[in-house]
């Protein structure tokens, strides 16, 4: 109707009239409608295809579910059989376990007889088997104690304990015998004959390695059975061996032995002890590591075994410092050497006693005690030099022993410069001994001693000998560096002054006689004969000179000049002073007619005087 432009009735029955479209519009509308229908048709085709695919999937799912349902039905029928199988498996496992336990129990009872056979024998017969049986015995005791329900458990435990007790007693006896035979005190005298070889060793062999292996096996067997009483025996034997080692080495003063010799021997051996004690302790610790099967006990066992050794060492060190005093010089250098050894080995002792602060504190206190003894000893030596008795001098004016001792003291100090420097760093500088202060005390004492001589020439010769000895001992040696140029110059001036004073006191009287021109000679009878007074004056001169020369030769031959260089120099100086003056004197008066018996006055000449001079210092 729309296309035809006819009227149509509406819902109310009224006639509706739509406008008639032109053919072009109708064609376009028809084209659009056809396109829409084509599109809808394609959509319907796609939907149909999807529905078919969905149906196929549904059919497949139904097939799977049907199969699953069938299998589930079959499984339900098998469930009782599966449960029965599980029960059978559990029963089999229980049966196997029971059989295994029965076999183990039966084996344990059989093992009792095996172990019994071995442990009733001797450990020495087969050590390996015996110790293995001891360990098995301990394991079996533990097993039967955990299975008290067995009818024969109590009886088995009782028997095993009896066997174990007897076997462990054997182990303990053999362990003790090994210690007695192989763990005795060391011979440190022989061991320290070559300190270089000893210092190169990491450890000191306290017990042979083969014995250590046997001891460890015994320890392991006894530990496994809870038997620990052997530890006390180990500590006692090792502690006793270490203490005896040190006691025999340091020793005691022998009856009637000189105090100085005893001190020197004791000091030198204590010095060696300081050098090796740390290594002895280190070796003892390693021995405990090698022997004891339980490493957790090593520290406590090491402390216990070395307690006696360490206490004895400290006590002997204190005795050395506080004991009876001997000659200061020896005492000082023994103390310095020991102090140097302590400083050298302090790090080694710290490593050994790292876990024992108490020991290190006590060791440090002993080191401080030696340091204090060194300082006081040097101070006392200096004071002894200054206060050495003035009357203790030789009759011939030679070098006094206090001079030689002081130079030796300085040389020994020079060899210990590092130790003394460390000591000086921690001491009060006002009280510390210096080279200058020591020389000042020595010079002051020598000057005091020189005054004790009644002979002035001998007094000056004594000073000359000693000053020259000091100067020569210091000059061109390592001592010159520590003495210093100022003190060297002072010593040189003092030596020269003493030489001048000696020559002056020796020859001034004779020089005065020979150079005295005060005599007024008077001649008579035509100047050919001396007057009586003049003759007597010449005779007196010769008598005085002869008396002087005789006395000079006698006294100087009793003197001593030990240094060759100084003696030759004094011979030359004496000859230079005496002979030319005598020759001039003799030439002046020998030709005078003062006597008819000139041989009575002409006792000396240049040759005899030179021979006399060379006899000076004949007591050298």
XYZ file of C-alpha atoms in Angstrom:
620
model
C 0.000 0.000 0.000
C 2.870 2.278 0.774
C 4.437 1.540 -2.549
C 1.141 1.889 -4.327
C 0.131 5.027 -2.542
C -3.092 3.431 -1.460
C -4.861 4.327 1.708
C -4.984 1.876 4.521
C -6.841 1.740 7.726
C -5.224 2.493 10.975
C -5.794 0.691 14.272
C -8.833 2.827 14.927
C -10.248 1.941 11.563
C -9.610 5.357 10.085
C -8.095 5.495 6.749
C -4.455 6.491 6.583
C -2.941 7.820 3.520
C 0.864 7.882 3.025
C 2.534 9.940 0.412
C 3.590 8.114 -2.716
C 7.390 7.989 -3.144
C 9.156 8.403 -6.404
C 10.823 5.374 -8.000
C 14.402 6.521 -7.159
C 13.700 6.628 -3.475
C 12.001 3.277 -3.647
C 15.040 1.738 -5.367
C 17.409 3.134 -2.757
C 15.251 1.926 0.082
C 15.020 -1.487 -1.482
C 18.824 -1.639 -1.870
C 19.357 -0.815 1.778
C 16.791 -3.371 2.865
C 18.421 -6.060 0.747
C 21.804 -5.276 2.270
C 20.396 -5.482 5.770
C 18.736 -8.808 5.021
C 21.981 -10.167 3.578
C 23.834 -9.129 6.706
C 21.254 -10.717 8.978
C 21.419 -13.892 6.936
C 25.166 -14.110 7.437
C 24.688 -13.610 11.143
C 22.170 -16.428 11.246
C 24.602 -18.686 9.386
C 27.347 -17.956 11.887
C 25.021 -18.604 14.775
C 24.001 -21.910 13.277
C 27.654 -22.911 12.873
C 28.405 -21.971 16.508
C 25.443 -23.994 17.738
C 26.709 -27.013 15.836
C 30.207 -26.657 17.376
C 28.705 -26.291 20.837
C 26.689 -29.420 20.336
C 29.782 -31.348 19.331
C 31.638 -30.211 22.471
C 28.658 -31.128 24.596
C 28.597 -34.595 23.082
C 32.313 -35.048 23.769
C 31.938 -33.902 27.396
C 29.069 -36.302 27.894
C 31.254 -39.090 26.517
C 34.092 -38.201 28.969
C 31.721 -37.994 31.923
C 30.225 -41.317 30.972
C 33.692 -42.885 30.868
C 34.648 -41.280 34.211
C 31.444 -42.567 35.753
C 32.277 -46.063 34.531
C 35.818 -45.927 35.964
C 34.624 -44.544 39.291
C 32.211 -47.409 39.513
C 35.095 -49.841 38.887
C 37.288 -48.093 41.550
C 34.593 -48.389 44.138
C 34.602 -52.099 43.541
C 38.515 -52.210 44.010
C 38.689 -50.129 47.269
C 38.329 -53.074 49.674
C 41.143 -54.884 47.856
C 43.426 -51.788 48.098
C 42.800 -51.448 51.812
C 43.663 -55.089 52.304
C 46.909 -54.611 50.376
C 47.920 -51.705 52.664
C 47.289 -53.781 55.738
C 49.397 -56.591 54.322
C 52.249 -54.116 53.572
C 52.168 -52.733 57.110
C 52.199 -56.186 58.539
C 55.175 -57.111 56.359
C 57.048 -54.013 57.512
C 56.354 -54.816 61.141
C 57.475 -58.373 60.627
C 60.701 -57.197 58.971
C 61.329 -54.748 61.823
C 60.692 -57.418 64.384
C 63.001 -59.836 62.635
C 65.701 -57.118 62.406
C 65.340 -56.290 66.104
C 65.455 -59.957 66.985
C 68.565 -60.352 64.861
C 70.147 -57.303 66.535
C 69.265 -58.568 70.001
C 70.547 -61.998 69.128
C 73.711 -60.372 67.739
C 74.174 -58.371 70.943
C 73.973 -61.519 73.043
C 76.423 -63.232 70.711
C 78.709 -60.165 70.922
C 78.799 -60.492 74.692
C 80.554 -63.823 74.306
C 82.918 -62.385 71.661
C 83.783 -59.342 73.767
C 84.103 -61.492 76.861
C 86.703 -63.659 75.155
C 88.800 -60.627 74.175
C 88.459 -58.580 77.365
C 89.333 -61.462 79.617
C 92.692 -61.556 77.845
C 95.628 -59.129 77.949
C 95.520 -55.712 76.295
C 99.100 -56.144 75.092
C 98.194 -59.289 73.098
C 96.172 -57.388 70.513
C 95.811 -53.739 71.447
C 93.633 -52.770 68.483
C 91.122 -55.593 69.042
C 91.105 -55.040 72.798
C 90.324 -51.320 72.512
C 87.699 -51.996 69.859
C 86.060 -54.512 72.220
C 86.118 -51.937 75.033
C 84.183 -49.503 72.856
C 81.743 -52.244 71.785
C 81.231 -53.130 75.424
C 80.195 -49.561 76.173
C 77.780 -49.529 73.238
C 76.190 -52.825 74.364
C 75.716 -51.562 77.916
C 73.867 -48.556 76.504
C 71.739 -50.826 74.286
C 70.608 -53.178 77.052
C 69.916 -50.248 79.382
C 67.534 -48.909 76.717
C 65.824 -52.309 76.397
C 65.027 -53.230 79.966
C 61.992 -55.249 78.829
C 64.214 -58.086 77.662
C 64.306 -60.910 80.118
C 68.124 -61.136 80.250
C 68.899 -57.396 79.987
C 69.858 -56.921 83.641
C 72.079 -59.965 83.613
C 73.760 -58.814 80.396
C 74.332 -55.285 81.714
C 75.863 -56.636 84.916
C 78.260 -58.889 83.019
C 79.192 -56.198 80.548
C 79.904 -53.717 83.328
C 82.140 -56.227 85.027
C 84.051 -56.766 81.784
C 84.218 -53.038 81.128
C 85.543 -52.294 84.621
C 88.321 -54.851 84.330
C 89.204 -53.779 80.780
C 89.283 -50.082 81.679
C 91.493 -50.889 84.648
C 93.914 -52.512 82.203
C 93.714 -49.479 79.910
C 94.368 -47.173 82.837
C 97.365 -49.236 83.958
C 98.888 -49.332 80.477
C 98.202 -45.591 80.059
C 100.009 -44.874 83.339
C 102.914 -47.164 82.401
C 103.348 -45.330 79.084
C 103.482 -42.021 80.936
C 106.016 -43.340 83.448
C 108.328 -44.732 80.781
C 108.067 -41.995 78.159
C 106.893 -38.815 79.865
C 109.654 -38.226 82.382
C 111.531 -34.941 82.928
C 113.687 -33.581 80.106
C 117.425 -33.031 80.286
C 117.493 -29.299 79.531
C 121.265 -29.145 79.949
C 121.669 -31.432 76.963
C 118.715 -29.960 75.112
C 120.107 -26.418 75.349
C 123.660 -27.275 74.296
C 122.770 -25.945 70.859
C 120.292 -23.094 71.287
C 120.310 -22.346 67.567
C 119.034 -25.830 66.721
C 116.487 -25.652 69.528
C 115.186 -22.248 68.413
C 114.568 -23.574 64.898
C 112.288 -26.347 66.165
C 108.569 -25.651 66.317
C 108.108 -27.951 69.293
C 110.130 -29.850 71.872
C 109.532 -33.600 71.793
C 108.105 -34.370 75.228
C 106.851 -37.877 74.355
C 107.764 -39.911 71.238
C 105.151 -39.747 68.471
C 104.556 -43.505 68.549
C 103.699 -43.341 72.255
C 101.385 -40.387 71.644
C 99.420 -42.502 69.163
C 99.027 -45.313 71.703
C 97.983 -42.891 74.428
C 95.342 -41.327 72.206
C 93.841 -44.743 71.401
C 93.630 -45.529 75.102
C 92.080 -42.114 75.840
C 89.490 -42.589 73.109
C 88.509 -46.046 74.445
C 88.233 -44.843 78.037
C 86.304 -41.706 77.049
C 83.855 -43.844 75.074
C 83.014 -45.763 78.254
C 82.723 -42.651 80.414
C 85.940 -43.497 82.281
C 87.783 -40.250 83.079
C 89.936 -41.016 86.117
C 92.982 -41.314 83.830
C 92.860 -37.535 83.366
C 94.010 -36.924 86.937
C 96.930 -39.286 86.443
C 97.825 -37.574 83.180
C 97.817 -34.168 84.865
C 99.852 -35.403 87.833
C 102.496 -37.143 85.707
C 102.884 -34.304 83.236
C 102.900 -31.644 85.950
C 105.542 -33.568 87.901
C 107.675 -34.119 84.790
C 107.601 -30.428 83.839
C 108.413 -29.228 87.328
C 111.285 -31.706 87.708
C 112.604 -30.624 84.313
C 112.969 -27.058 85.537
C 114.120 -27.963 89.057
C 116.966 -30.114 87.775
C 118.009 -27.483 85.261
C 118.018 -24.493 87.587
C 119.210 -26.545 90.545
C 120.036 -25.369 94.012
C 123.205 -23.784 95.389
C 125.706 -26.481 96.240
C 127.113 -26.650 99.729
C 130.234 -24.553 100.023
C 129.800 -23.061 96.548
C 130.978 -19.486 96.102
C 128.061 -17.038 96.064
C 129.223 -15.278 92.893
C 129.739 -18.524 90.992
C 126.358 -19.808 92.139
C 124.651 -16.562 91.119
C 126.348 -16.538 87.716
C 125.333 -20.149 87.014
C 121.796 -19.596 88.259
C 121.410 -16.366 86.280
C 122.616 -17.876 83.012
C 120.321 -20.874 83.355
C 117.353 -18.707 84.242
C 118.087 -16.661 81.121
C 117.958 -19.864 79.046
C 114.718 -20.781 80.832
C 113.129 -17.492 79.766
C 114.174 -18.251 76.187
C 112.647 -21.753 76.091
C 109.852 -21.860 78.694
C 107.278 -20.538 76.219
C 108.238 -23.279 73.750
C 108.084 -25.881 76.513
C 104.543 -24.703 77.362
C 103.566 -24.643 73.689
C 104.834 -28.201 73.265
C 102.885 -29.297 76.348
C 99.700 -27.834 74.904
C 100.240 -29.590 71.570
C 100.892 -32.833 73.453
C 97.476 -32.492 75.107
C 95.914 -31.881 71.678
C 97.566 -35.003 70.233
C 96.839 -37.288 73.192
C 93.422 -36.281 74.500
C 90.519 -37.436 72.351
C 88.183 -34.744 73.684
C 89.472 -31.371 72.463
C 87.209 -29.447 74.834
C 89.385 -30.556 77.764
C 92.694 -29.340 76.291
C 92.609 -25.824 77.789
C 91.830 -26.937 81.337
C 94.286 -29.854 81.207
C 97.020 -27.574 79.836
C 96.434 -25.070 82.642
C 96.545 -27.765 85.307
C 99.659 -29.493 83.977
C 101.665 -26.264 83.663
C 100.564 -24.630 86.934
C 103.408 -26.140 88.963
C 105.950 -25.309 86.258
C 104.807 -21.697 85.994
C 104.681 -21.170 89.764
C 108.187 -22.586 90.175
C 109.459 -20.355 87.371
C 107.982 -17.243 89.001
C 109.350 -18.195 92.418
C 112.877 -18.740 91.092
C 112.717 -15.445 89.228
C 111.791 -13.624 92.425
C 114.584 -15.440 94.277
C 117.062 -14.280 91.662
C 116.000 -10.659 92.085
C 115.559 -10.631 95.858
C 118.215 -13.160 96.832
C 121.573 -12.592 98.441
C 123.433 -9.738 96.804
C 126.612 -10.372 94.829
C 129.056 -8.117 92.981
C 127.001 -5.335 91.414
C 128.459 -5.487 87.906
C 127.661 -9.186 87.477
C 124.227 -8.702 88.997
C 123.325 -5.787 86.729
C 124.202 -7.537 83.488
C 122.568 -10.804 84.439
C 119.390 -8.828 85.141
C 119.680 -6.850 81.898
C 120.163 -9.999 79.834
C 117.129 -11.630 81.428
C 115.094 -8.461 80.902
C 116.100 -8.434 77.212
C 115.041 -12.083 76.889
C 111.665 -11.241 78.413
C 111.120 -8.384 75.936
C 112.210 -10.620 73.060
C 109.832 -13.445 73.999
C 106.912 -11.476 75.423
C 104.787 -11.918 72.284
C 105.426 -15.682 72.389
C 104.239 -15.841 75.995
C 101.173 -13.760 75.116
C 100.287 -16.223 72.358
C 100.613 -19.214 74.701
C 98.717 -17.625 77.596
C 96.200 -15.672 75.496
C 93.297 -17.229 77.413
C 94.914 -16.844 80.819
C 95.123 -13.174 81.740
C 96.112 -14.029 85.310
C 99.334 -15.680 84.161
C 100.220 -12.825 81.845
C 99.635 -10.324 84.655
C 101.953 -12.220 86.968
C 104.554 -12.586 84.229
C 104.388 -8.843 83.573
C 104.881 -8.204 87.295
C 108.021 -10.369 87.216
C 109.321 -8.415 84.195
C 108.717 -5.163 86.090
C 110.591 -6.611 89.051
C 113.615 -7.321 86.849
C 113.416 -3.838 85.326
C 113.432 -2.278 88.785
C 116.368 -4.494 89.794
C 118.307 -3.362 86.699
C 117.823 0.298 87.490
C 118.668 -0.059 91.166
C 121.661 -2.241 90.297
C 123.108 0.352 87.917
C 122.541 3.080 90.466
C 124.194 1.009 93.199
C 127.138 0.266 90.912
C 127.637 3.966 90.258
C 127.474 4.658 93.986
C 129.944 1.842 94.668
C 132.357 3.415 92.190
C 132.091 6.750 93.938
C 132.439 5.276 97.440
C 135.061 2.610 96.818
C 137.434 2.616 99.841
C 140.212 5.147 99.267
C 142.917 3.070 100.940
C 142.495 0.140 98.551
C 145.317 1.097 96.145
C 148.315 -0.767 94.783
C 151.855 0.031 95.965
C 153.204 0.548 92.442
C 150.607 3.002 91.080
C 149.239 0.704 88.401
C 145.750 0.870 86.915
C 143.196 0.250 89.625
C 140.687 -2.554 89.184
C 137.819 -0.122 89.643
C 138.946 1.649 86.446
C 139.061 -1.574 84.434
C 135.763 -2.711 85.918
C 134.076 0.569 85.051
C 135.252 0.387 81.427
C 134.046 -3.201 81.237
C 130.768 -2.067 82.742
C 130.387 0.548 80.017
C 131.273 -1.960 77.290
C 128.655 -4.331 78.631
C 126.134 -1.486 78.731
C 126.988 -0.704 75.115
C 126.102 -4.288 74.147
C 122.707 -3.829 75.773
C 121.810 -0.413 74.392
C 118.295 -1.407 73.277
C 117.369 -2.822 76.676
C 118.808 0.153 78.557
C 116.996 2.579 76.232
C 113.676 0.867 76.925
C 114.461 0.914 80.611
C 115.416 4.590 80.533
C 112.173 5.462 78.720
C 110.051 4.321 81.662
C 112.319 5.558 84.470
C 112.882 8.935 86.052
C 115.701 10.659 84.121
C 116.941 12.338 87.304
C 117.750 9.002 88.894
C 118.936 7.107 85.825
C 122.647 6.303 85.505
C 124.429 8.190 82.714
C 127.935 7.750 81.292
C 128.940 11.236 82.416
C 127.736 10.692 85.975
C 129.514 7.334 86.148
C 132.800 8.825 84.908
C 132.442 11.713 87.338
C 132.131 9.265 90.222
C 135.134 7.270 88.925
C 137.376 10.339 88.508
C 136.418 11.655 91.926
C 137.245 8.319 93.540
C 140.576 8.005 91.699
C 141.586 11.476 92.848
C 140.742 10.534 96.405
C 142.751 7.320 96.140
C 145.737 9.230 94.701
C 145.889 11.324 97.852
C 146.487 8.210 99.916
C 150.002 7.851 98.425
C 152.782 9.440 100.489
C 154.936 9.796 97.369
C 153.865 12.725 95.202
C 155.327 11.238 91.968
C 153.548 7.934 92.646
C 150.309 9.785 93.320
C 150.479 11.522 89.948
C 151.633 8.348 88.190
C 148.594 6.547 89.618
C 146.297 9.189 88.110
C 148.241 9.119 84.844
C 147.971 5.331 84.562
C 144.255 5.348 85.227
C 143.343 8.384 83.101
C 145.451 7.056 80.235
C 143.807 3.641 80.551
C 140.350 5.240 80.402
C 141.274 7.454 77.456
C 142.826 4.616 75.483
C 139.946 2.281 76.289
C 137.380 4.779 75.037
C 139.217 6.344 72.114
C 138.592 4.828 68.680
C 136.101 2.344 70.155
C 132.330 2.120 70.195
C 132.422 3.719 73.632
C 133.595 7.018 72.160
C 130.154 7.572 70.686
C 128.355 7.336 74.019
C 131.062 9.189 75.981
C 130.847 12.236 73.713
C 133.451 14.815 72.598
C 133.158 17.043 75.680
C 134.029 14.267 78.101
C 136.744 12.977 75.767
C 138.374 16.411 75.754
C 138.166 16.567 79.539
C 139.824 13.150 79.863
C 142.574 14.206 77.433
C 143.331 17.354 79.440
C 143.350 15.447 82.727
C 145.741 12.852 81.301
C 148.124 15.515 80.026
C 147.989 17.373 83.368
C 148.742 14.182 85.293
C 151.737 13.450 83.042
C 153.156 16.943 83.489
C 152.673 16.753 87.250
C 154.348 13.349 87.446
C 157.401 14.473 85.465
C 157.658 17.678 87.457
C 157.456 15.928 90.844
C 159.955 13.311 89.678
C 162.701 15.497 88.164
C 162.321 19.049 89.502
C 164.747 18.478 92.428
C 167.380 16.997 90.139
C 166.892 19.696 87.505
C 167.327 22.344 90.164
C 170.584 20.737 91.293
C 171.972 20.473 87.769
C 170.934 23.954 86.645
C 171.833 25.853 89.813
C 174.482 28.480 88.929
C 174.511 30.162 92.314
C 177.876 28.659 93.360
C 180.644 31.299 93.416
C 183.849 29.410 92.718
C 187.041 30.950 94.156
C 190.560 30.055 92.974
C 193.913 30.508 94.757
C 197.612 30.325 93.759
C 197.273 31.895 90.388
C 193.796 30.622 89.502
C 194.904 26.988 89.219
C 193.472 25.632 92.441
C 190.012 26.068 93.933
C 189.588 27.462 97.337
C 188.429 25.057 99.986
C 184.918 26.436 100.150
C 184.570 26.187 96.385
C 185.869 22.617 96.409
C 183.338 21.714 99.065
C 180.572 23.384 97.065
C 181.337 21.250 93.981
C 181.570 18.124 96.098
C 178.197 18.912 97.662
C 176.644 19.363 94.231
C 177.915 15.985 93.099
C 176.791 14.383 96.346
C 173.325 15.872 96.052
C 173.012 14.851 92.415
C 174.279 11.314 93.068
C 171.895 10.967 95.989
C 169.022 12.168 93.834
C 169.893 9.815 90.978
C 170.339 6.832 93.293
C 167.012 7.519 94.936
C 165.383 8.122 91.540
C 166.584 4.830 90.124
C 165.531 2.953 93.241
C 162.025 4.383 93.559
C 161.111 4.509 89.862
C 162.063 0.883 89.349
C 159.375 -0.035 91.883
C 156.669 1.785 89.953
C 154.422 0.273 87.302
C 153.230 1.551 83.928
C 151.297 -1.301 82.253
C 150.627 0.449 78.946
C 153.510 0.023 76.491
C 152.846 3.252 74.652
C 152.718 5.312 77.828
C 155.797 3.587 79.260
C 157.860 4.319 76.156
C 156.688 7.912 76.176
C 157.665 8.345 79.828
C 161.075 6.723 79.229
C 161.761 9.166 76.421
C 160.539 12.168 78.421
C 162.643 11.107 81.413
C 165.757 10.683 79.288
C 165.157 14.016 77.542
C 164.881 15.781 80.881
C 167.703 14.024 82.690
C 170.549 13.153 80.318
C 171.180 16.481 78.505
C 171.126 18.398 81.792
C 173.429 15.881 83.463
C 175.884 16.035 80.582
C 175.966 19.821 80.737
C 176.445 19.669 84.517
C 179.181 17.100 84.300
C 180.945 18.937 81.496
C 180.919 22.096 83.613
C 182.284 20.623 86.848
C 184.166 17.464 85.967
C 187.252 19.335 84.783
C 187.580 21.415 87.944
C 190.304 20.492 90.442
C 187.930 20.037 93.348
C 189.261 16.628 94.481
C 191.984 14.076 93.919
C 189.442 11.209 94.071
C 187.025 12.115 91.316
C 185.906 8.470 90.898
C 184.210 8.897 94.241
C 181.957 11.568 92.722
C 181.742 10.522 89.087
C 179.239 7.643 89.586
C 177.089 8.293 86.529
C 177.372 9.172 82.886
C 174.988 9.518 79.972
C 175.089 5.800 79.144
C 174.448 4.664 82.728
C 171.644 7.168 83.108
C 169.930 5.873 79.962
C 170.204 2.341 81.308
C 168.787 3.535 84.631
C 165.845 5.221 82.901
C 165.051 1.997 81.027
C 164.849 0.254 84.390
C 162.067 2.625 85.452
C 158.680 0.910 86.039
C 160.392 -2.416 86.589
C 157.369 -3.721 88.510
C 155.227 -3.697 85.355
